[in-house]
Amino acid sequence: MRTALFVTCFNDTLFPNTGRAMVRLLERLGCTVDFPLGQTCCGQMHFNTGYQRECVPLVRRFTEVFDGYDAVVTPSGSCAAMVREYHGRVAEVAGDSRLAAAVRRTPPVYELSEFLVDVLGVVDVGAYFPHRVTYHPTCHTLRMLKAVRQPLALLRAVRGIDLVELPSATECCGFGGTFALKNADTSVAMCADKVRHVLGTGAEVLCATDNSCLMHIGGALSRLRTGVRTLHLAEILASTEDEPASAPRTAEGATHR
Amino acid sequence: MNGTTFLGMPAFPRAARDALGDAQLRRNLAEATRTIRDKRAEAVGELPDWEELREAGRVLKEHTLRHLDRYLLQFEERVTAAGGTVHWARDAAEANRIVADLVRRTGRSEVVKVKSMATQETGLNTALEQAGVRAYETDLAELIVQLGQDRPSHILVPAIHRNRAEIREIFRREMGTGAVGDDPADTDALGDDPHELAEAARRHLREKFLRAEVGICGANFLVAETGTVVVAESEGNGRMCVSLPETLICLAGIEKVVPRWQDLEVFLQLLPRSATGERMNPYTSTWTGTADRDGPREFHVVLLDGGRTATLADPIGRQALNCIRCSACLNVCPVYERVGGHAYGSVYPGPIGAILGPQLRGTASAVDRSLPYASTLCGACYEVCPVKINIPEVLVHLRARVVDDSRRRPLPRLEGLAMAVARWALSSPRRLAGAQRMAAAAARLLRRDRPIRRLPGPLAGWTDARDLPVPAPESFRTWWRRTHP
Ligand code: SF4
């Protein structure tokens, strides 16, 4: 099976460690991934903000870059949902039938937890992470991909983990892409409740399948000096005794490892 | 701004900021929405075939909308055959004029009303007042809004933003005014027990019912094959309004029609469980034409377009017309729960309001342009909607409409420029890598190794409460190139 990693422009630029963890994890599981260098962005930010026209070249590039692979795996539930739900729409609105045909040929795009559990058929990925962790199901992973059980099953199988349930977990954190800027007040009000629930669990680490939501919640956790760090699911799953997940990302101190 | 209109509303983010600062409102809303959300989840969870029911509801609505012209004419024909009259109104003003004329012809200056979204939409009460007619709302929550000279903030529970103590104050102030049948002494002693408040409202309304000669209602459904108006409510006041007066006038949107009597089987299961978390709707009144010595002598139905035909023409936006006004989407919406209904600047608040308002009214005003953005696209609304309206899909579609309109304006907006730059940078991996190098260099130059705590301009909205990570010194693609030669 020829598998390609779609790291997403956002992770590429801001959270490269998530991509590196993906590669390490998948290779450990005996799955070779390719990173086609022509990739850029799925167009989600433009599409969701109303700039559908600007999406067309991005969607075209996506179909070209991943053409011929058997599967695409990505560390973002919302980008996977964008490709699966809306790339066809972009082509349709643009009235571009060639592009529409290319979109239909796009290989299946999986969010990481779906790929591990549903495609590779693994739940125990041999990870070791001796920390108290709580999991926030991001909205697009939860409601668009409906990947509800996979991330939790993977986390439960991690050795040493103390996985605690997040109260009101399914409630949106208030990120919403440009919503966080356009409706900053409401966004922060929602984030405040999410932060309250996270702190209530006593977790050291908040985990999710989207770094965008984690950047938002983590930004508040960091601003409030809570000492709680955020980690993408890939980084927890890649973590082993020999190679533990590295230093905190958003707390005081280093941002990058 | 009068009690029931929203003219000159600021854009959503502004109005939301004010609402977010209202501690009492936040508490009232959080409590009320949580209670009703839990009740709904329980009532829906009981039905093993809920998903099939939703699909049936969606298919029925879609079919009806596709053949709306046919079903509307059939409805008119059946109403007429049953002794009623159908009137057609292009817009709110025409609808109000028709109703006011009908009332005037009866020679009466008072009407009793069943809670109705269509009459809220057209601002009927204000129009009647201008025509010298006093309209009494008889739904408890609607009465609270009317007496408080307030605006509705929820489709089903228009006074959801009020708590018991506030309601008692409104009743004390407004019922003890010496109007016929009111006893000031009683209202002074009024407590805030729900039963006591309901009893006060009951006494306040009783004599209005008995005196009323004209009743005005909306419709949850209009049955084409029988010419029947269906009104669903919980208090029994609606039953009184449609059966006691001599004249009954129903004002409803054209999308309320359903083809067959049997279709009610689906909707009368979907509606109560979604709306109030009840298995069955307490009072479902169905009214068909006139009958000798029973109920109204005169029966009128005013069918309102009000932007619906235009909405119907949009293949993606038209699903908003499926709505059966259950308000489940409001109750689960995390944005609505925090800012309440008034910020939406319309009688239709919450997720459905964000897709209905800008379609029925267009996107000329600041608030209507901002509504499609009043959502994180979390999808909780779509998940609960009993007729499966994909609200996030319509929101994104309407955002594109707002953006495309703004492209026609002479001055480019900052956001448009930012999006154009982003598109340029993302359109090739070389450019993206270049942008990443520049960002990393800037971070190095500013000697940032810590999160960013303050950003200028519109980006300050982020950093006011949240830190931002700096771009990584080495992007993923650079790392890959280095390690996978
Ligand atoms: S959009 Fe759906 S959930 Fe919202 S009020 Fe209408 S029917 Fe109910």
mmCIF file of N, CA and C in Angstrom, chain A residues 14-81:
data_model
loop_
_atom_site.group_PDB
_atom_site.id
_atom_site.type_symbol
_atom_site.label_atom_id
_atom_site.label_comp_id
_atom_site.label_asym_id
_atom_site.label_seq_id
_atom_site.Cartn_x
_atom_site.Cartn_y
_atom_site.Cartn_z
ATOM 1 N N LEU A 14 3.775 25.468 11.997
ATOM 2 C CA LEU A 14 3.751 25.757 13.434
ATOM 3 C C LEU A 14 4.041 24.548 14.323
ATOM 4 N N PHE A 15 3.643 23.352 13.875
ATOM 5 C CA PHE A 15 3.797 22.175 14.728
ATOM 6 C C PHE A 15 4.476 21.016 14.005
ATOM 7 N N PRO A 16 5.716 21.259 13.532
ATOM 8 C CA PRO A 16 6.396 20.211 12.768
ATOM 9 C C PRO A 16 6.608 18.935 13.584
ATOM 10 N N ASN A 17 6.668 19.066 14.907
ATOM 11 C CA ASN A 17 6.883 17.877 15.734
ATOM 12 C C ASN A 17 5.766 16.864 15.596
ATOM 13 N N THR A 18 4.564 17.358 15.321
ATOM 14 C CA THR A 18 3.445 16.441 15.130
ATOM 15 C C THR A 18 3.683 15.594 13.884
ATOM 16 N N GLY A 19 4.138 16.234 12.822
ATOM 17 C CA GLY A 19 4.438 15.499 11.598
ATOM 18 C C GLY A 19 5.559 14.488 11.817
ATOM 19 N N ARG A 20 6.577 14.922 12.548
ATOM 20 C CA ARG A 20 7.695 14.012 12.810
ATOM 21 C C ARG A 20 7.236 12.831 13.648
ATOM 22 N N ALA A 21 6.371 13.090 14.595
ATOM 23 C CA ALA A 21 5.835 12.000 15.420
ATOM 24 C C ALA A 21 5.025 11.030 14.563
ATOM 25 N N MET A 22 4.276 11.556 13.618
ATOM 26 C CA MET A 22 3.496 10.709 12.700
ATOM 27 C C MET A 22 4.421 9.756 11.953
ATOM 28 N N VAL A 23 5.504 10.334 11.413
ATOM 29 C CA VAL A 23 6.436 9.525 10.628
ATOM 30 C C VAL A 23 7.059 8.443 11.518
ATOM 31 N N ARG A 24 7.492 8.847 12.706
ATOM 32 C CA ARG A 24 8.135 7.901 13.621
ATOM 33 C C ARG A 24 7.153 6.773 13.984
ATOM 34 N N LEU A 25 5.948 7.157 14.330
ATOM 35 C CA LEU A 25 4.930 6.192 14.741
ATOM 36 C C LEU A 25 4.598 5.219 13.615
ATOM 37 N N LEU A 26 4.342 5.752 12.437
ATOM 38 C CA LEU A 26 3.927 4.889 11.328
ATOM 39 C C LEU A 26 5.067 3.960 10.913
ATOM 40 N N GLU A 27 6.283 4.495 10.933
ATOM 41 C CA GLU A 27 7.419 3.631 10.568
ATOM 42 C C GLU A 27 7.619 2.537 11.603
ATOM 43 N N ARG A 28 7.395 2.881 12.860
ATOM 44 C CA ARG A 28 7.504 1.877 13.922
ATOM 45 C C ARG A 28 6.496 0.745 13.698
ATOM 46 N N LEU A 29 5.350 1.111 13.138
ATOM 47 C CA LEU A 29 4.313 0.110 12.887
ATOM 48 C C LEU A 29 4.526 -0.606 11.554
ATOM 49 N N GLY A 30 5.654 -0.326 10.929
ATOM 50 C CA GLY A 30 5.987 -1.023 9.689
ATOM 51 C C GLY A 30 5.306 -0.455 8.468
ATOM 52 N N CYS A 31 4.847 0.775 8.581
ATOM 53 C CA CYS A 31 4.143 1.388 7.457
ATOM 54 C C CYS A 31 5.016 2.515 6.904
ATOM 55 N N THR A 32 5.424 2.385 5.668
ATOM 56 C CA THR A 32 6.269 3.420 5.085
ATOM 57 C C THR A 32 5.375 4.533 4.554
ATOM 58 N N VAL A 33 5.667 5.748 4.961
ATOM 59 C CA VAL A 33 4.896 6.871 4.424
ATOM 60 C C VAL A 33 5.786 7.723 3.545
ATOM 61 N N ASP A 34 5.141 8.287 2.577
ATOM 62 C CA ASP A 34 5.825 9.186 1.674
ATOM 63 C C ASP A 34 5.323 10.595 1.985
ATOM 64 N N PHE A 35 6.173 11.581 1.799
ATOM 65 C CA PHE A 35 5.734 12.957 1.969
ATOM 66 C C PHE A 35 5.921 13.684 0.642
ATOM 67 N N PRO A 36 4.893 13.685 -0.192
ATOM 68 C CA PRO A 36 5.042 14.371 -1.475
ATOM 69 C C PRO A 36 5.276 15.861 -1.244
ATOM 70 N N LEU A 37 6.400 16.347 -1.724
ATOM 71 C CA LEU A 37 6.809 17.710 -1.393
ATOM 72 C C LEU A 37 5.972 18.790 -2.086
ATOM 73 N N GLY A 38 5.178 18.385 -3.047
ATOM 74 C CA GLY A 38 4.357 19.375 -3.747
ATOM 75 C C GLY A 38 3.148 19.834 -2.943
ATOM 76 N N GLN A 39 2.892 19.205 -1.810
ATOM 77 C CA GLN A 39 1.678 19.519 -1.048
ATOM 78 C C GLN A 39 1.766 20.866 -0.351
ATOM 79 N N THR A 40 0.595 21.517 -0.228
ATOM 80 C CA THR A 40 0.556 22.766 0.542
ATOM 81 C C THR A 40 -0.600 22.754 1.538
ATOM 82 N N CYS A 41 -1.847 22.933 1.027
ATOM 83 C CA CYS A 41 -2.955 23.234 1.927
ATOM 84 C C CYS A 41 -4.238 22.672 1.338
ATOM 85 N N CYS A 42 -5.182 22.259 2.179
ATOM 86 C CA CYS A 42 -6.439 21.682 1.692
ATOM 87 C C CYS A 42 -7.455 22.761 1.347
ATOM 88 N N GLY A 43 -7.194 24.000 1.752
ATOM 89 C CA GLY A 43 -8.110 25.091 1.423
ATOM 90 C C GLY A 43 -9.161 25.367 2.481
ATOM 91 N N GLN A 44 -9.040 24.706 3.619
ATOM 92 C CA GLN A 44 -10.101 24.837 4.618
ATOM 93 C C GLN A 44 -10.322 26.265 5.099
ATOM 94 N N MET A 45 -9.219 26.969 5.389
ATOM 95 C CA MET A 45 -9.386 28.316 5.924
ATOM 96 C C MET A 45 -10.118 29.205 4.917
ATOM 97 N N HIS A 46 -9.723 29.123 3.660
ATOM 98 C CA HIS A 46 -10.383 29.936 2.640
ATOM 99 C C HIS A 46 -11.844 29.531 2.494
ATOM 100 N N PHE A 47 -12.066 28.232 2.423
ATOM 101 C CA PHE A 47 -13.429 27.743 2.203
ATOM 102 C C PHE A 47 -14.343 28.152 3.344
ATOM 103 N N ASN A 48 -13.905 27.907 4.556
ATOM 104 C CA ASN A 48 -14.767 28.182 5.708
ATOM 105 C C ASN A 48 -14.964 29.661 5.966
ATOM 106 N N THR A 49 -14.112 30.511 5.403
ATOM 107 C CA THR A 49 -14.280 31.939 5.618
ATOM 108 C C THR A 49 -15.074 32.577 4.480
ATOM 109 N N GLY A 50 -15.373 31.801 3.453
ATOM 110 C CA GLY A 50 -16.190 32.333 2.366
ATOM 111 C C GLY A 50 -15.404 32.612 1.091
ATOM 112 N N TYR A 51 -14.106 32.328 1.105
ATOM 113 C CA TYR A 51 -13.276 32.586 -0.079
ATOM 114 C C TYR A 51 -13.165 31.322 -0.934
ATOM 115 N N GLN A 52 -14.299 30.915 -1.465
ATOM 116 C CA GLN A 52 -14.347 29.642 -2.178
ATOM 117 C C GLN A 52 -13.550 29.684 -3.472
ATOM 118 N N ARG A 53 -13.556 30.849 -4.108
ATOM 119 C CA ARG A 53 -12.841 30.977 -5.375
ATOM 120 C C ARG A 53 -11.353 30.690 -5.179
ATOM 121 N N GLU A 54 -10.811 31.201 -4.059
ATOM 122 C CA GLU A 54 -9.390 31.027 -3.764
ATOM 123 C C GLU A 54 -9.028 29.565 -3.517
ATOM 124 N N CYS A 55 -10.049 28.751 -3.233
ATOM 125 C CA CYS A 55 -9.800 27.337 -2.934
ATOM 126 C C CYS A 55 -9.465 26.533 -4.171
ATOM 127 N N VAL A 56 -9.950 26.984 -5.306
ATOM 128 C CA VAL A 56 -9.868 26.151 -6.501
ATOM 129 C C VAL A 56 -8.439 25.676 -6.793
ATOM 130 N N PRO A 57 -7.449 26.601 -6.858
ATOM 131 C CA PRO A 57 -6.092 26.098 -7.145
ATOM 132 C C PRO A 57 -5.557 25.178 -6.048
ATOM 133 N N LEU A 58 -5.991 25.397 -4.811
ATOM 134 C CA LEU A 58 -5.504 24.568 -3.705
ATOM 135 C C LEU A 58 -6.063 23.149 -3.821
ATOM 136 N N VAL A 59 -7.338 23.078 -4.193
ATOM 137 C CA VAL A 59 -7.954 21.759 -4.369
ATOM 138 C C VAL A 59 -7.303 21.049 -5.561
ATOM 139 N N ARG A 60 -7.055 21.800 -6.629
ATOM 140 C CA ARG A 60 -6.433 21.196 -7.807
ATOM 141 C C ARG A 60 -5.063 20.628 -7.442
ATOM 142 N N ARG A 61 -4.290 21.422 -6.722
ATOM 143 C CA ARG A 61 -2.962 20.964 -6.314
ATOM 144 C C ARG A 61 -3.073 19.703 -5.461
ATOM 145 N N PHE A 62 -4.040 19.693 -4.556
ATOM 146 C CA PHE A 62 -4.205 18.527 -3.678
ATOM 147 C C PHE A 62 -4.455 17.268 -4.510
ATOM 148 N N THR A 63 -5.363 17.377 -5.479
ATOM 149 C CA THR A 63 -5.685 16.187 -6.284
ATOM 150 C C THR A 63 -4.463 15.729 -7.081
ATOM 151 N N GLU A 64 -3.673 16.682 -7.568
ATOM 152 C CA GLU A 64 -2.496 16.310 -8.365
ATOM 153 C C GLU A 64 -1.422 15.655 -7.514
ATOM 154 N N VAL A 65 -1.191 16.250 -6.344
ATOM 155 C CA VAL A 65 -0.092 15.776 -5.494
ATOM 156 C C VAL A 65 -0.355 14.361 -4.967
ATOM 157 N N PHE A 66 -1.614 14.077 -4.628
ATOM 158 C CA PHE A 66 -1.897 12.786 -4.006
ATOM 159 C C PHE A 66 -2.453 11.753 -4.989
ATOM 160 N N ASP A 67 -2.504 12.123 -6.246
ATOM 161 C CA ASP A 67 -2.987 11.204 -7.267
ATOM 162 C C ASP A 67 -2.087 9.957 -7.296
ATOM 163 N N GLY A 68 -2.694 8.794 -7.319
ATOM 164 C CA GLY A 68 -1.908 7.579 -7.452
ATOM 165 C C GLY A 68 -1.575 6.885 -6.140
ATOM 166 N N TYR A 69 -1.751 7.571 -5.019
ATOM 167 C CA TYR A 69 -1.524 6.900 -3.732
ATOM 168 C C TYR A 69 -2.746 6.040 -3.386
ATOM 169 N N ASP A 70 -2.516 5.065 -2.491
ATOM 170 C CA ASP A 70 -3.644 4.237 -2.062
ATOM 171 C C ASP A 70 -4.391 4.869 -0.902
ATOM 172 N N ALA A 71 -3.660 5.621 -0.087
ATOM 173 C CA ALA A 71 -4.288 6.267 1.062
ATOM 174 C C ALA A 71 -3.492 7.500 1.453
ATOM 175 N N VAL A 72 -4.205 8.468 2.048
ATOM 176 C CA VAL A 72 -3.555 9.661 2.572
ATOM 177 C C VAL A 72 -3.884 9.711 4.061
ATOM 178 N N VAL A 73 -2.904 9.990 4.878
ATOM 179 C CA VAL A 73 -3.146 10.089 6.313
ATOM 180 C C VAL A 73 -2.699 11.465 6.783
ATOM 181 N N THR A 74 -3.494 12.045 7.686
ATOM 182 C CA THR A 74 -3.214 13.420 8.103
ATOM 183 C C THR A 74 -3.449 13.591 9.601
ATOM 184 N N PRO A 75 -2.644 14.441 10.241
ATOM 185 C CA PRO A 75 -2.840 14.671 11.674
ATOM 186 C C PRO A 75 -3.876 15.753 11.952
ATOM 187 N N SER A 76 -4.888 15.870 11.092
ATOM 188 C CA SER A 76 -5.904 16.892 11.339
ATOM 189 C C SER A 76 -7.276 16.381 10.945
ATOM 190 N N GLY A 77 -8.158 16.279 11.942
ATOM 191 C CA GLY A 77 -9.529 15.854 11.672
ATOM 192 C C GLY A 77 -10.248 16.840 10.781
ATOM 193 N N SER A 78 -9.997 18.138 10.994
ATOM 194 C CA SER A 78 -10.766 19.115 10.230
ATOM 195 C C SER A 78 -10.281 19.196 8.783
ATOM 196 N N CYS A 79 -8.982 18.993 8.549
ATOM 197 C CA CYS A 79 -8.510 19.005 7.159
ATOM 198 C C CYS A 79 -8.997 17.754 6.429
ATOM 199 N N ALA A 80 -9.001 16.602 7.125
ATOM 200 C CA ALA A 80 -9.545 15.388 6.507
ATOM 201 C C ALA A 80 -11.004 15.604 6.139
ATOM 202 N N ALA A 81 -11.751 16.247 7.033
ATOM 203 C CA ALA A 81 -13.169 16.501 6.775
ATOM 204 C C ALA A 81 -13.340 17.463 5.604
#
